[in-house]
Amino acid sequence: MIQYILAAAPYIFRAPRRSPEKKMAGMFASMAFFSLAAVFILTAAFIYIAREYGADLAFLAIGIIFLVTGLIFFTKSLMDHREKMKVEEVAGVAIAKTDPLAKLLPDSIKNNPAIEKILAQIATNPVTAAAAALSLGLLLAHEFLEDKDDD
C-alpha cells in the first residue's frame, strides 16, 4: 500500500487543486469585494471631507483620487501593450528573415518598414495570415477567373 501511495504522491501534489471555472469565479468574487471596498472607502472619505471642509473639496478630493487611479492603470496598460508589441515585432522580424516567403522578395522590398511589419505579422500569426491569404486568393480567383455567361 505504501508503494502505491509513494508512486502516486507526485501526481497528487502536482494535480490542480481547483477547476478553472472555480478559479475564475473566485477571481470575480474577489474583484467584486475589492470594488465594494473601494466604494465604501471613497464614500467614507467623501463624508469625512465634506463634514470637515465642505462638499466642494470633497468632490475635488475624490475626483483627484479617481484621476490618479485612472492614470496609473492607463500608463500601466500602455506600457504593457508597448512592451508586448516590441517583443512581438523583434521576434517577428527575426523569424521573417528566415521565412520562405521573405526569401522570394528582393532586398529593396524587404527593407521597406511597411513590408517588414507585414512579414513580422505573418511570422507571429502564421495561421491567421494563411487564412487571410487563402480568403484573398479565393476572392481574386473568383473575380478574375469566373466563367462569364454571354447570353
mmCIF file of C-alpha atoms in Angstrom:
data_model
loop_
_atom_site.group_PDB
_atom_site.id
_atom_site.type_symbol
_atom_site.label_atom_id
_atom_site.label_comp_id
_atom_site.label_asym_id
_atom_site.label_seq_id
_atom_site.Cartn_x
_atom_site.Cartn_y
_atom_site.Cartn_z
ATOM 1 C CA MET A 1 0.000 0.000 0.000
ATOM 2 C CA ILE A 2 2.844 2.380 0.873
ATOM 3 C CA GLN A 3 4.371 1.689 -2.550
ATOM 4 C CA TYR A 4 1.222 2.845 -4.285
ATOM 5 C CA ILE A 5 0.992 5.967 -2.151
ATOM 6 C CA LEU A 6 4.621 6.855 -2.797
ATOM 7 C CA ALA A 7 4.178 6.233 -6.519
ATOM 8 C CA ALA A 8 1.044 8.372 -6.698
ATOM 9 C CA ALA A 9 2.295 11.172 -4.441
ATOM 10 C CA PRO A 10 3.993 13.244 -7.180
ATOM 11 C CA TYR A 11 0.847 13.146 -9.291
ATOM 12 C CA ILE A 12 -1.377 14.096 -6.369
ATOM 13 C CA PHE A 13 0.776 17.042 -5.310
ATOM 14 C CA ARG A 14 1.089 18.389 -8.866
ATOM 15 C CA ALA A 15 -2.595 17.957 -9.668
ATOM 16 C CA PRO A 16 -4.607 21.148 -9.993
ATOM 17 C CA ARG A 17 -6.485 21.865 -6.825
ATOM 18 C CA ARG A 18 -9.402 23.656 -8.418
ATOM 19 C CA SER A 19 -11.084 23.762 -11.752
ATOM 20 C CA PRO A 20 -10.599 26.833 -13.969
ATOM 21 C CA GLU A 21 -14.270 27.729 -13.565
ATOM 22 C CA LYS A 22 -13.942 27.866 -9.783
ATOM 23 C CA LYS A 23 -10.743 29.874 -10.087
ATOM 24 C CA MET A 24 -12.451 32.410 -12.387
ATOM 25 C CA ALA A 25 -15.462 32.582 -10.058
ATOM 26 C CA GLY A 26 -13.112 33.221 -7.133
ATOM 27 C CA MET A 27 -11.326 35.944 -9.063
ATOM 28 C CA PHE A 28 -14.653 37.546 -9.983
ATOM 29 C CA ALA A 29 -15.834 37.415 -6.360
ATOM 30 C CA SER A 30 -12.588 38.940 -5.094
ATOM 31 C CA MET A 31 -12.813 41.739 -7.690
ATOM 32 C CA ALA A 32 -16.410 42.389 -6.643
ATOM 33 C CA PHE A 33 -15.381 42.634 -2.980
ATOM 34 C CA PHE A 34 -12.426 44.868 -3.856
ATOM 35 C CA SER A 35 -14.794 47.123 -5.803
ATOM 36 C CA LEU A 36 -17.272 47.276 -2.927
ATOM 37 C CA ALA A 37 -14.456 48.049 -0.501
ATOM 38 C CA ALA A 38 -13.255 50.860 -2.756
ATOM 39 C CA VAL A 39 -16.782 52.297 -2.960
ATOM 40 C CA PHE A 40 -17.188 52.244 0.820
ATOM 41 C CA ILE A 41 -13.744 53.735 1.430
ATOM 42 C CA LEU A 42 -14.385 56.506 -1.082
ATOM 43 C CA THR A 43 -17.823 57.152 0.409
ATOM 44 C CA ALA A 44 -16.354 57.379 3.903
ATOM 45 C CA ALA A 45 -13.607 59.700 2.656
ATOM 46 C CA PHE A 46 -16.212 61.854 0.910
ATOM 47 C CA ILE A 47 -18.383 62.113 4.020
ATOM 48 C CA TYR A 48 -15.405 62.944 6.235
ATOM 49 C CA ILE A 49 -14.006 65.583 3.868
ATOM 50 C CA ALA A 50 -17.478 67.051 3.285
ATOM 51 C CA ARG A 51 -18.078 67.364 7.021
ATOM 52 C CA GLU A 52 -14.669 68.863 7.763
ATOM 53 C CA TYR A 53 -14.010 71.042 4.694
ATOM 54 C CA GLY A 54 -17.189 71.232 2.635
ATOM 55 C CA ALA A 55 -18.759 69.394 -0.289
ATOM 56 C CA ASP A 56 -16.752 71.194 -2.959
ATOM 57 C CA LEU A 57 -13.426 69.981 -1.547
ATOM 58 C CA ALA A 58 -14.857 66.501 -1.039
ATOM 59 C CA PHE A 59 -15.790 66.251 -4.715
ATOM 60 C CA LEU A 60 -12.387 67.642 -5.651
ATOM 61 C CA ALA A 61 -10.512 65.115 -3.485
ATOM 62 C CA ILE A 62 -12.499 62.122 -4.765
ATOM 63 C CA GLY A 63 -12.110 63.344 -8.346
ATOM 64 C CA ILE A 64 -8.345 63.601 -7.894
ATOM 65 C CA ILE A 65 -8.262 60.079 -6.446
ATOM 66 C CA PHE A 66 -10.158 58.759 -9.482
ATOM 67 C CA LEU A 67 -7.935 60.706 -11.868
ATOM 68 C CA VAL A 68 -4.700 59.429 -10.342
ATOM 69 C CA THR A 69 -6.003 55.851 -10.248
ATOM 70 C CA GLY A 70 -7.100 56.060 -13.880
ATOM 71 C CA LEU A 71 -3.745 57.494 -14.940
ATOM 72 C CA ILE A 72 -1.911 54.696 -13.136
ATOM 73 C CA PHE A 73 -3.996 52.000 -14.841
ATOM 74 C CA PHE A 74 -3.720 53.727 -18.221
ATOM 75 C CA THR A 75 0.058 54.096 -18.129
ATOM 76 C CA LYS A 76 0.479 50.529 -16.864
ATOM 77 C CA SER A 77 -1.663 49.088 -19.653
ATOM 78 C CA LEU A 78 0.022 51.313 -22.236
ATOM 79 C CA MET A 79 3.495 50.225 -21.117
ATOM 80 C CA ASP A 80 2.450 46.556 -21.163
ATOM 81 C CA HIS A 81 0.999 46.950 -24.660
ATOM 82 C CA ARG A 82 4.114 48.707 -25.989
ATOM 83 C CA GLU A 83 6.412 46.116 -24.422
ATOM 84 C CA LYS A 84 4.363 43.290 -25.903
ATOM 85 C CA MET A 85 4.382 44.918 -29.334
ATOM 86 C CA LYS A 86 8.170 45.413 -29.220
ATOM 87 C CA VAL A 87 8.780 41.792 -28.275
ATOM 88 C CA GLU A 88 6.414 40.538 -30.979
ATOM 89 C CA GLU A 89 7.907 42.855 -33.591
ATOM 90 C CA VAL A 90 11.506 41.873 -32.823
ATOM 91 C CA ALA A 91 10.604 38.184 -32.797
ATOM 92 C CA GLY A 92 8.580 38.595 -35.969
ATOM 93 C CA VAL A 93 11.373 40.399 -37.816
ATOM 94 C CA ALA A 94 13.859 37.729 -36.733
ATOM 95 C CA ILE A 95 11.543 34.965 -37.932
ATOM 96 C CA ALA A 96 10.697 36.866 -41.113
ATOM 97 C CA LYS A 97 14.375 36.890 -42.125
ATOM 98 C CA THR A 98 14.286 33.090 -42.411
ATOM 99 C CA ASP A 99 10.757 32.884 -43.800
ATOM 100 C CA PRO A 100 10.494 31.129 -47.185
ATOM 101 C CA LEU A 101 8.152 33.852 -48.422
ATOM 102 C CA ALA A 102 10.641 36.557 -47.474
ATOM 103 C CA LYS A 103 13.391 34.792 -49.435
ATOM 104 C CA LEU A 104 11.403 35.334 -52.627
ATOM 105 C CA LEU A 105 11.266 39.106 -52.155
ATOM 106 C CA PRO A 106 14.083 41.365 -53.338
ATOM 107 C CA ASP A 107 16.162 43.103 -50.663
ATOM 108 C CA SER A 108 14.892 46.535 -51.657
ATOM 109 C CA ILE A 109 11.335 45.477 -50.813
ATOM 110 C CA LYS A 110 12.304 43.553 -47.671
ATOM 111 C CA ASN A 111 13.964 46.648 -46.180
ATOM 112 C CA ASN A 112 10.778 48.699 -46.506
ATOM 113 C CA PRO A 113 9.371 49.259 -42.960
ATOM 114 C CA ALA A 114 5.810 48.518 -44.074
ATOM 115 C CA ILE A 115 6.848 45.200 -45.620
ATOM 116 C CA GLU A 116 8.893 44.349 -42.513
ATOM 117 C CA LYS A 117 5.794 44.865 -40.359
ATOM 118 C CA ILE A 118 3.694 42.689 -42.658
ATOM 119 C CA LEU A 119 6.311 39.933 -42.642
ATOM 120 C CA ALA A 120 6.565 40.206 -38.855
ATOM 121 C CA GLN A 121 2.797 39.805 -38.530
ATOM 122 C CA ILE A 122 2.882 36.824 -40.868
ATOM 123 C CA ALA A 123 5.685 35.270 -38.813
ATOM 124 C CA THR A 124 3.954 35.836 -35.455
ATOM 125 C CA ASN A 125 0.484 34.728 -36.667
ATOM 126 C CA PRO A 126 1.047 32.188 -39.434
ATOM 127 C CA VAL A 127 -2.388 30.544 -39.236
ATOM 128 C CA THR A 128 -4.244 33.846 -39.408
ATOM 129 C CA ALA A 129 -2.021 35.033 -42.235
ATOM 130 C CA ALA A 130 -2.605 31.804 -44.155
ATOM 131 C CA ALA A 131 -6.375 32.117 -43.687
ATOM 132 C CA ALA A 132 -6.306 35.727 -44.858
ATOM 133 C CA ALA A 133 -4.178 34.835 -47.884
ATOM 134 C CA LEU A 134 -6.491 31.954 -48.760
ATOM 135 C CA SER A 135 -9.565 34.166 -48.498
ATOM 136 C CA LEU A 136 -7.960 36.891 -50.588
ATOM 137 C CA GLY A 137 -6.808 34.364 -53.190
ATOM 138 C CA LEU A 138 -10.290 32.849 -53.439
ATOM 139 C CA LEU A 139 -11.875 36.275 -53.851
ATOM 140 C CA LEU A 140 -9.398 37.276 -56.551
ATOM 141 C CA ALA A 141 -9.725 33.960 -58.371
ATOM 142 C CA HIS A 142 -13.486 34.189 -58.255
ATOM 143 C CA GLU A 143 -13.401 37.770 -59.535
ATOM 144 C CA PHE A 144 -10.888 37.302 -62.338
ATOM 145 C CA LEU A 145 -11.408 33.680 -63.346
ATOM 146 C CA GLU A 146 -15.166 33.495 -63.081
ATOM 147 C CA ASP A 147 -16.918 31.993 -66.060
ATOM 148 C CA LYS A 148 -18.905 34.673 -67.786
ATOM 149 C CA ASP A 149 -22.089 33.549 -69.448
ATOM 150 C CA ASP A 150 -22.677 35.602 -72.575
ATOM 151 C CA ASP A 151 -26.382 35.062 -73.062
#
